[in-house]
CSV table of C-alpha atoms in Angstrom, one decimal:
chain,number,residue,atom,x,y,z
A,1,MET,CA,-7.0,-23.1,0.0
A,2,THR,CA,-4.8,-25.3,2.1
A,3,GLY,CA,-4.9,-28.9,3.3
A,4,THR,CA,-5.0,-32.4,1.8
A,5,PRO,CA,-7.4,-33.3,-1.0
A,6,ALA,CA,-10.1,-35.7,-0.1
A,7,GLN,CA,-9.3,-39.2,-1.1
A,8,VAL,CA,-11.2,-40.5,-4.1
A,9,GLY,CA,-11.7,-43.9,-5.5
A,10,ARG,CA,-9.7,-45.4,-8.4
A,11,HIS,CA,-12.4,-44.3,-10.9
A,12,GLY,CA,-12.9,-40.8,-9.5
A,13,PRO,CA,-15.1,-39.1,-6.8
A,14,THR,CA,-17.4,-41.3,-4.8
A,15,ARG,CA,-21.2,-40.9,-5.1
A,16,ARG,CA,-21.4,-39.5,-1.6
A,17,ARG,CA,-18.8,-36.9,-2.4
A,18,VAL,CA,-20.4,-35.9,-5.6
A,19,LEU,CA,-23.8,-35.5,-4.0
A,20,THR,CA,-22.2,-33.4,-1.2
A,21,THR,CA,-20.6,-31.1,-3.7
A,22,ALA,CA,-23.8,-30.8,-5.7
A,23,LEU,CA,-25.8,-30.0,-2.7
A,24,ALA,CA,-23.2,-27.4,-1.7
A,25,ALA,CA,-23.8,-25.8,-5.1
A,26,GLY,CA,-27.5,-25.6,-4.3
A,27,ALA,CA,-28.9,-28.7,-6.0
A,28,ALA,CA,-31.9,-28.8,-3.8
A,29,ALA,CA,-33.2,-25.7,-5.5
A,30,LEU,CA,-32.7,-27.0,-9.0
A,31,GLY,CA,-35.7,-27.6,-11.2
A,32,ALA,CA,-36.1,-31.0,-12.7
A,33,GLY,CA,-35.7,-29.7,-16.3
A,34,ALA,CA,-32.6,-27.6,-15.6
A,35,LEU,CA,-30.2,-30.2,-16.7
A,36,THR,CA,-31.7,-30.8,-20.1
A,37,GLY,CA,-30.7,-29.2,-23.3
A,38,CYS,CA,-27.0,-30.0,-23.2
A,39,GLY,CA,-25.6,-33.0,-25.0
A,40,SER,CA,-22.5,-34.9,-23.9
A,41,ALA,CA,-19.4,-32.7,-24.0
A,42,LEU,CA,-17.5,-35.7,-25.3
A,43,ALA,CA,-19.3,-36.0,-28.7
A,44,ALA,CA,-16.8,-37.0,-31.4
A,45,ASP,CA,-14.9,-34.5,-33.4
A,46,ASP,CA,-11.6,-34.2,-35.2
A,47,GLY,CA,-9.8,-33.0,-32.1
A,48,THR,CA,-9.6,-29.4,-33.1
A,49,THR,CA,-12.7,-28.3,-31.1
A,50,VAL,CA,-12.3,-27.0,-27.6
A,51,ARG,CA,-15.6,-27.2,-25.8
A,52,LEU,CA,-16.2,-24.4,-23.3
A,53,TRP,CA,-19.0,-24.2,-20.7
A,54,ASP,CA,-19.8,-20.7,-19.3
A,55,LEU,CA,-22.5,-18.7,-17.7
A,56,PHE,CA,-22.2,-15.5,-19.8
A,57,SER,CA,-25.3,-14.4,-21.5
A,58,GLY,CA,-26.3,-11.0,-22.8
A,59,ALA,CA,-23.6,-8.4,-23.2
A,60,ASP,CA,-20.9,-10.5,-21.5
A,61,GLY,CA,-21.7,-13.4,-23.8
A,62,GLY,CA,-21.2,-11.2,-26.8
A,63,LEU,CA,-17.9,-10.0,-25.4
A,64,LEU,CA,-16.7,-13.5,-24.9
A,65,ASN,CA,-17.5,-14.2,-28.5
A,66,ASP,CA,-15.5,-11.2,-29.5
A,67,MET,CA,-12.6,-12.5,-27.4
A,68,VAL,CA,-12.7,-15.8,-29.2
A,69,ALA,CA,-12.6,-14.1,-32.5
A,70,LYS,CA,-9.7,-11.8,-31.4
A,71,ALA,CA,-7.8,-14.8,-30.0
A,72,ARG,CA,-8.0,-16.9,-33.2
A,73,PRO,CA,-4.5,-15.9,-34.5
A,74,ASP,CA,-3.0,-17.2,-31.2
A,75,MET,CA,-4.8,-20.5,-31.4
A,76,PRO,CA,-4.6,-21.5,-35.1
A,77,GLY,CA,-6.6,-24.5,-36.2
A,78,THR,CA,-8.8,-24.4,-33.0
A,79,HIS,CA,-12.5,-24.0,-32.9
A,80,VAL,CA,-14.1,-22.9,-29.6
A,81,GLU,CA,-17.6,-24.3,-29.1
A,82,ARG,CA,-19.5,-22.5,-26.3
A,83,THR,CA,-22.3,-23.9,-24.2
A,84,VAL,CA,-24.0,-21.2,-22.1
A,85,LEU,CA,-25.9,-22.4,-19.0
A,86,GLU,CA,-28.1,-20.6,-16.5
A,87,TRP,CA,-26.1,-18.6,-14.0
A,88,GLY,CA,-25.9,-19.9,-10.4
A,89,THR,CA,-27.2,-23.1,-9.1
A,90,PRO,CA,-28.1,-24.8,-12.4
A,91,TYR,CA,-24.7,-24.1,-13.8
A,92,TYR,CA,-22.6,-25.3,-10.9
A,93,THR,CA,-24.8,-28.4,-10.3
A,94,LYS,CA,-24.5,-29.4,-14.0
A,95,LEU,CA,-20.7,-28.8,-13.9
A,96,ALA,CA,-20.3,-30.9,-10.7
A,97,MET,CA,-22.3,-33.8,-12.1
A,98,ALA,CA,-20.6,-33.7,-15.5
A,99,SER,CA,-17.2,-33.6,-13.9
A,100,ALA,CA,-18.0,-36.4,-11.5
A,101,GLY,CA,-18.8,-38.6,-14.5
A,102,GLY,CA,-15.8,-37.5,-16.4
A,103,ARG,CA,-18.0,-36.2,-19.2
A,104,GLY,CA,-17.6,-32.5,-18.7
A,105,PRO,CA,-16.4,-30.0,-21.3
A,106,ASP,CA,-12.7,-29.4,-22.1
A,107,VAL,CA,-12.7,-26.2,-20.1
A,108,ALA,CA,-15.3,-24.3,-18.0
A,109,VAL,CA,-15.7,-20.9,-16.4
A,110,SER,CA,-16.0,-20.9,-12.6
A,111,HIS,CA,-16.1,-18.3,-10.0
A,112,MET,CA,-13.0,-18.6,-7.9
A,113,SER,CA,-15.2,-18.6,-4.7
A,114,ARG,CA,-16.5,-22.0,-5.9
A,115,LEU,CA,-13.1,-23.6,-6.1
A,116,ALA,CA,-13.1,-24.8,-2.5
A,117,GLY,CA,-16.0,-27.1,-3.4
A,118,TYR,CA,-14.5,-28.6,-6.5
A,119,ALA,CA,-10.7,-29.0,-6.3
A,120,PRO,CA,-10.5,-30.9,-3.0
A,121,THR,CA,-13.3,-33.3,-4.1
A,122,GLY,CA,-11.6,-34.5,-7.2
A,123,LEU,CA,-14.0,-32.7,-9.6
A,124,LEU,CA,-11.2,-30.8,-11.4
A,125,ASP,CA,-7.9,-31.6,-13.0
A,126,PRO,CA,-4.9,-29.2,-12.4
A,127,TRP,CA,-3.4,-27.0,-15.0
A,128,ASP,CA,0.1,-27.7,-16.2
A,129,PRO,CA,2.3,-24.6,-15.5
A,130,SER,CA,4.9,-25.8,-18.0
A,131,VAL,CA,2.4,-25.9,-20.8
A,132,LEU,CA,1.0,-22.5,-19.9
A,133,ALA,CA,4.5,-21.2,-20.0
A,134,GLU,CA,4.9,-22.4,-23.6
A,135,TYR,CA,2.1,-20.0,-24.5
A,136,GLY,CA,3.4,-17.1,-22.5
A,137,ILE,CA,1.4,-17.4,-19.3
A,138,ASP,CA,3.3,-17.2,-16.0
A,139,PRO,CA,2.2,-16.9,-12.4
A,140,SER,CA,4.0,-13.6,-12.3
A,141,ASP,CA,1.5,-12.2,-14.8
A,142,PHE,CA,-1.1,-12.2,-12.0
A,143,ALA,CA,-1.4,-10.3,-8.7
A,144,ASP,CA,-0.3,-12.5,-5.8
A,145,ALA,CA,-3.6,-12.1,-4.0
A,146,VAL,CA,-5.4,-13.5,-7.1
A,147,TRP,CA,-3.0,-16.2,-8.0
A,148,SER,CA,-2.8,-17.6,-4.5
A,149,ARG,CA,-6.5,-18.4,-4.6
A,150,THR,CA,-5.9,-20.8,-7.6
A,151,GLN,CA,-3.8,-23.2,-5.6
A,152,PHE,CA,-4.7,-26.4,-3.7
A,153,ASP,CA,-2.2,-28.9,-2.4
A,154,GLY,CA,0.6,-27.2,-4.4
A,155,LYS,CA,-1.2,-27.4,-7.8
A,156,THR,CA,-3.0,-24.8,-9.9
A,157,TYR,CA,-6.7,-25.5,-10.3
A,158,ALA,CA,-7.9,-22.3,-11.9
A,159,ILE,CA,-6.6,-19.6,-14.3
A,160,PRO,CA,-8.1,-16.2,-13.4
A,161,LEU,CA,-9.8,-14.2,-16.1
A,162,ASP,CA,-10.8,-11.2,-14.0
A,163,THR,CA,-11.6,-9.6,-10.7
A,164,HIS,CA,-15.0,-8.1,-10.2
A,165,PRO,CA,-15.5,-6.1,-7.0
A,166,PHE,CA,-18.7,-4.7,-5.5
A,167,ILE,CA,-18.6,-0.9,-5.9
A,168,VAL,CA,-20.7,2.2,-6.1
A,169,PHE,CA,-21.9,4.0,-9.2
A,170,TYR,CA,-23.3,7.5,-9.1
A,171,HIS,CA,-24.7,10.2,-11.4
A,172,PRO,CA,-22.3,13.2,-11.1
A,173,GLY,CA,-25.1,15.8,-11.3
A,174,PRO,CA,-27.0,15.0,-8.1
A,175,ALA,CA,-23.7,14.0,-6.4
A,176,LYS,CA,-22.2,17.4,-7.0
A,177,LYS,CA,-25.4,19.1,-6.0
A,178,ALA,CA,-25.3,17.2,-2.7
A,179,GLY,CA,-21.8,18.3,-2.1
A,180,LEU,CA,-20.4,14.8,-2.3
A,181,LEU,CA,-17.7,15.3,-5.0
A,182,THR,CA,-14.1,16.4,-4.5
A,183,ALA,CA,-12.5,19.2,-6.3
A,184,ASP,CA,-11.4,16.8,-9.1
A,185,GLY,CA,-15.0,15.6,-9.6
A,186,THR,CA,-14.6,12.2,-7.9
A,187,LEU,CA,-16.7,10.8,-5.1
A,188,ASP,CA,-15.7,12.1,-1.7
A,189,ALA,CA,-15.2,8.9,0.2
A,190,ASP,CA,-14.8,10.7,3.5
A,191,ALA,CA,-18.5,11.7,3.3
A,192,PHE,CA,-19.4,8.0,3.6
A,193,SER,CA,-16.9,7.0,6.3
A,194,SER,CA,-19.2,6.0,9.1
A,195,PRO,CA,-22.7,4.4,9.2
A,196,ASP,CA,-24.3,7.8,10.2
A,197,GLN,CA,-22.4,9.7,7.5
A,198,PHE,CA,-23.3,7.1,4.9
A,199,LEU,CA,-27.0,7.4,5.7
A,200,ALA,CA,-26.8,11.2,5.8
A,201,ALA,CA,-25.1,11.2,2.4
A,202,GLY,CA,-27.9,9.0,1.1
A,203,ARG,CA,-30.5,11.5,2.3
A,204,GLU,CA,-28.6,14.4,0.7
A,205,LEU,CA,-28.5,12.5,-2.6
A,206,ALA,CA,-32.3,11.9,-2.3
A,207,LYS,CA,-32.8,15.7,-1.8
A,208,ALA,CA,-30.5,16.5,-4.7
A,209,SER,CA,-32.2,14.1,-7.1
A,210,GLY,CA,-35.7,14.9,-5.9
A,211,LYS,CA,-36.3,11.2,-5.8
A,212,GLN,CA,-34.3,8.4,-4.1
A,213,GLY,CA,-30.8,8.5,-2.8
A,214,ILE,CA,-29.1,5.1,-3.0
A,215,ALA,CA,-30.5,2.1,-4.8
A,216,PHE,CA,-29.7,-1.5,-3.7
A,217,GLY,CA,-31.4,-4.4,-5.3
A,218,TYR,CA,-31.7,-7.1,-2.6
A,219,VAL,CA,-35.2,-8.6,-2.5
A,220,THR,CA,-35.0,-12.4,-3.1
A,221,ASP,CA,-31.3,-11.9,-4.1
A,222,THR,CA,-29.1,-13.6,-1.6
A,223,ALA,CA,-26.0,-13.0,-3.8
A,224,GLN,CA,-26.4,-9.2,-3.6
A,225,CYS,CA,-27.1,-9.4,0.2
A,226,TRP,CA,-24.0,-11.4,0.7
A,227,ARG,CA,-21.8,-9.1,-1.3
A,228,LEU,CA,-22.8,-6.1,0.7
A,229,PHE,CA,-22.7,-8.0,4.1
A,230,TYR,CA,-19.3,-9.7,3.4
A,231,GLY,CA,-17.5,-6.4,2.6
A,232,LEU,CA,-19.0,-4.5,5.5
A,233,TYR,CA,-18.4,-7.4,8.0
A,234,HIS,CA,-14.7,-7.4,7.0
A,235,GLN,CA,-14.6,-3.6,7.4
A,236,THR,CA,-15.4,-4.1,11.1
A,237,GLY,CA,-12.4,-6.4,11.4
A,238,GLY,CA,-14.7,-9.5,11.7
A,239,ARG,CA,-13.4,-12.9,10.5
A,240,PHE,CA,-15.0,-16.1,9.4
A,241,ASP,CA,-13.2,-19.1,10.8
A,242,LEU,CA,-14.2,-22.4,9.2
A,243,PRO,CA,-12.4,-25.2,11.1
A,244,GLU,CA,-12.5,-28.5,9.2
A,245,GLY,CA,-15.2,-30.7,10.7
A,246,GLY,CA,-16.4,-28.0,13.1
A,247,PRO,CA,-19.0,-25.3,13.1
A,248,ALA,CA,-18.3,-21.9,11.6
A,249,GLU,CA,-17.1,-19.2,14.0
A,250,VAL,CA,-18.1,-15.6,13.5
A,251,ASP,CA,-18.2,-12.5,15.6
A,252,VAL,CA,-21.9,-12.3,16.4
A,253,ASP,CA,-21.8,-8.7,17.7
A,254,ARG,CA,-20.2,-7.5,14.5
A,255,VAL,CA,-22.6,-9.5,12.4
A,256,ALA,CA,-25.5,-7.8,14.3
A,257,GLU,CA,-23.9,-4.3,13.8
A,258,VAL,CA,-23.6,-4.8,10.1
A,259,ILE,CA,-27.1,-6.2,9.6
A,260,SER,CA,-28.5,-3.4,11.6
A,261,PHE,CA,-26.8,-0.9,9.3
A,262,MET,CA,-28.0,-2.7,6.2
A,263,ALA,CA,-31.5,-2.5,7.5
A,264,ARG,CA,-31.2,1.2,8.0
A,265,ILE,CA,-30.0,1.7,4.4
A,266,VAL,CA,-33.4,0.5,3.1
A,267,ASP,CA,-35.5,3.0,5.0
A,268,GLY,CA,-37.5,4.2,2.1
A,269,THR,CA,-35.5,7.4,1.7
A,270,VAL,CA,-31.9,6.4,1.5
A,271,ASN,CA,-33.1,3.4,-0.5
A,272,PRO,CA,-36.6,2.3,-1.6
A,273,HIS,CA,-38.0,-0.5,0.5
A,274,SER,CA,-38.5,-3.3,-2.1
A,275,LEU,CA,-36.0,-3.2,-5.0
A,276,ASP,CA,-34.9,-6.5,-6.5
A,277,TYR,CA,-31.8,-6.6,-8.7
A,278,ALA,CA,-33.5,-5.7,-12.0
A,279,SER,CA,-35.6,-2.9,-10.5
A,280,ALA,CA,-32.6,-1.3,-8.9
A,281,ILE,CA,-30.7,-1.3,-12.2
A,282,ALA,CA,-33.8,0.2,-13.9
A,283,SER,CA,-34.1,2.8,-11.1
A,284,PHE,CA,-30.5,4.0,-11.6
A,285,VAL,CA,-30.6,3.9,-15.4
A,286,ASN,CA,-33.8,5.9,-15.5
A,287,ASN,CA,-32.4,8.5,-13.1
A,288,GLN,CA,-34.9,7.6,-10.3
A,289,THR,CA,-32.0,7.3,-7.9
A,290,ALA,CA,-28.6,9.1,-7.6
A,291,MET,CA,-26.4,6.2,-6.6
A,292,ILE,CA,-26.4,2.4,-6.7
A,293,LEU,CA,-24.6,-0.3,-4.9
A,294,SER,CA,-23.7,-3.0,-7.4
A,295,GLY,CA,-20.9,-4.9,-9.1
A,296,GLU,CA,-18.5,-3.3,-11.6
A,297,TRP,CA,-19.8,-5.7,-14.2
A,298,GLU,CA,-22.8,-3.2,-14.7
A,299,LEU,CA,-20.5,-0.5,-16.0
A,300,GLY,CA,-21.4,-1.1,-19.6
A,301,THR,CA,-25.1,-1.0,-18.9
A,302,PHE,CA,-24.8,2.3,-17.1
A,303,ARG,CA,-22.5,3.9,-19.6
A,304,SER,CA,-25.0,3.1,-22.4
A,305,THR,CA,-27.4,5.6,-20.8
A,306,ASP,CA,-25.1,8.0,-19.1
A,307,LYS,CA,-21.6,8.3,-20.6
A,308,ASN,CA,-20.5,10.4,-17.6
A,309,VAL,CA,-21.6,7.9,-15.0
A,310,GLY,CA,-19.2,7.9,-12.0
A,311,ALA,CA,-17.8,4.8,-10.4
A,312,ALA,CA,-15.9,4.5,-7.1
A,313,PRO,CA,-14.6,1.8,-4.7
A,314,PHE,CA,-17.1,0.9,-2.0
A,315,PRO,CA,-16.6,3.4,0.9
A,316,THR,CA,-14.9,2.4,4.1
A,317,VAL,CA,-17.8,2.6,6.5
A,318,PHE,CA,-16.5,0.7,9.5
A,319,GLY,CA,-12.8,1.8,9.6
A,320,THR,CA,-11.0,-1.0,7.8
A,321,PRO,CA,-10.8,-0.9,4.0
A,322,ALA,CA,-12.4,-4.1,2.6
A,323,VAL,CA,-14.8,-5.0,-0.2
A,324,TYR,CA,-16.4,-8.1,-1.6
A,325,ALA,CA,-14.8,-9.3,-4.8
A,326,ASP,CA,-14.7,-12.5,-6.8
A,327,SER,CA,-13.0,-13.7,-10.0
A,328,HIS,CA,-14.1,-15.6,-13.0
A,329,SER,CA,-11.6,-18.3,-13.9
A,330,PHE,CA,-11.0,-21.2,-16.2
A,331,VAL,CA,-11.0,-24.7,-14.8
A,332,LEU,CA,-10.4,-28.2,-16.2
A,333,PRO,CA,-13.3,-30.6,-15.4
A,334,ARG,CA,-12.0,-34.0,-14.4
A,335,ARG,CA,-11.2,-36.6,-17.1
A,336,ASP,CA,-10.2,-40.2,-16.3
A,337,HIS,CA,-7.9,-40.4,-19.3
A,338,PRO,CA,-7.3,-36.9,-20.8
A,339,ASP,CA,-5.7,-36.7,-24.2
A,340,ASP,CA,-2.4,-34.9,-23.8
A,341,GLU,CA,-2.5,-33.3,-27.2
A,342,HIS,CA,-6.0,-32.0,-26.6
A,343,ARG,CA,-5.1,-30.7,-23.2
A,344,HIS,CA,-2.3,-28.8,-24.8
A,345,ARG,CA,-4.8,-27.3,-27.2
A,346,THR,CA,-7.0,-26.3,-24.3
A,347,HIS,CA,-4.1,-24.6,-22.5
A,348,ARG,CA,-3.3,-22.7,-25.6
A,349,THR,CA,-6.9,-21.6,-26.0
A,350,VAL,CA,-7.1,-20.2,-22.5
A,351,ALA,CA,-3.8,-18.4,-22.9
A,352,ALA,CA,-5.1,-16.8,-26.1
A,353,LEU,CA,-8.3,-15.7,-24.4
A,354,LEU,CA,-6.4,-14.1,-21.6
A,355,LYS,CA,-4.4,-12.1,-24.0
A,356,ALA,CA,-7.6,-10.8,-25.6
A,357,GLY,CA,-8.7,-9.5,-22.2
A,358,GLN,CA,-8.8,-5.8,-23.3
A,359,ILE,CA,-12.2,-6.7,-24.8
A,360,TRP,CA,-13.4,-8.1,-21.5
A,361,ALA,CA,-12.3,-5.0,-19.7
A,362,THR,CA,-14.7,-2.8,-21.8
A,363,ALA,CA,-17.6,-4.2,-19.6
A,364,GLY,CA,-15.9,-2.9,-16.4
A,365,HIS,CA,-14.3,-6.2,-15.5
A,366,ILE,CA,-10.7,-5.9,-14.3
A,367,PRO,CA,-8.5,-8.4,-16.3
A,368,ALA,CA,-6.5,-10.7,-14.0
A,369,TYR,CA,-3.8,-11.0,-16.6
A,370,THR,CA,-1.6,-7.9,-15.8
A,371,PRO,CA,0.0,-7.5,-19.2
A,372,VAL,CA,-3.5,-6.3,-20.3
A,373,THR,CA,-4.0,-3.9,-17.5
A,374,GLU,CA,-0.5,-2.4,-18.1
A,375,THR,CA,-1.4,-1.2,-21.6
A,376,THR,CA,-2.2,2.3,-22.7
A,377,ALA,CA,-5.4,1.0,-24.2
A,378,TYR,CA,-6.6,-0.3,-20.8
A,379,ALA,CA,-5.6,3.0,-19.1
A,380,ALA,CA,-7.7,4.9,-21.7
A,381,LEU,CA,-10.9,3.0,-20.7
């Protein structure tokens, strides 16, 4: 992100700016009861508790608990108190409203793609690089492409936890039978290197499996649709230009080309007509389909039923390698008068969690903190 942060009043963001950010997060779709059930993040304690808001339930929630336990030696005397909120609109609306009032948690998890709606509007406080350095965290520990996205107006507003791209998973048996594996047993990306080849490969997978070829859960799921579209659109060389104060500019012809291809994928043979996210996962887990288009975060789910499940980068269908990816990150909700000692404790907590990233990697997430990905333990996953 570049540019100048929006000016805010002496006491923080204006009501108009807060409402604008909340609406951008999808507040219009939020049910009336979605904001209940969470007390003030500023309830009194002895100063040793770091309150964390996140959106990790299920297996990922369990892994985060394991990371907290693993990190304890690196943050002595600190207790991490998690509050788990519903993924998506409810989470980001709650976070925006709590930050606007200066009553958010000490630290929160945010997708990096959401940062543009939070940092410029005064809803976040920046991290202090010198304090992070005290606990062994340096910008050089992250890939440049990831770290650059944490910046706004010369300050760091997010600490990346991971990168999670949109990829393909496949069952090796039908993929081999369809002739879509290379000599070393990996997916032959060349067999998917054009729209027609991709669809033909899907039909071959359907024949080999005797059922469906490629599952994609998209019904009522705008996030999945966007992930597929975004990667394919960039493969065509298309760009999104978002001039400040002006309408978005896109290449309409390339948009039409990509959407036409996406429609052909769900023809009933290459892909069933009407899978939502959950039914696509179930279809792949139950061997009703040979391949699935999904995020790498599903690796743990798939390995639990097929230890030999294959995974590969999303194929280059339109000539230019590109794929949708996002990152989970840690952010500091705005405080009018943050306590320096407690902010140091929060920085230390996040540093400790990053160093426990090997646990997070077991779910298929790619840790953003490169000292984790450079270990033999990570290479063995």
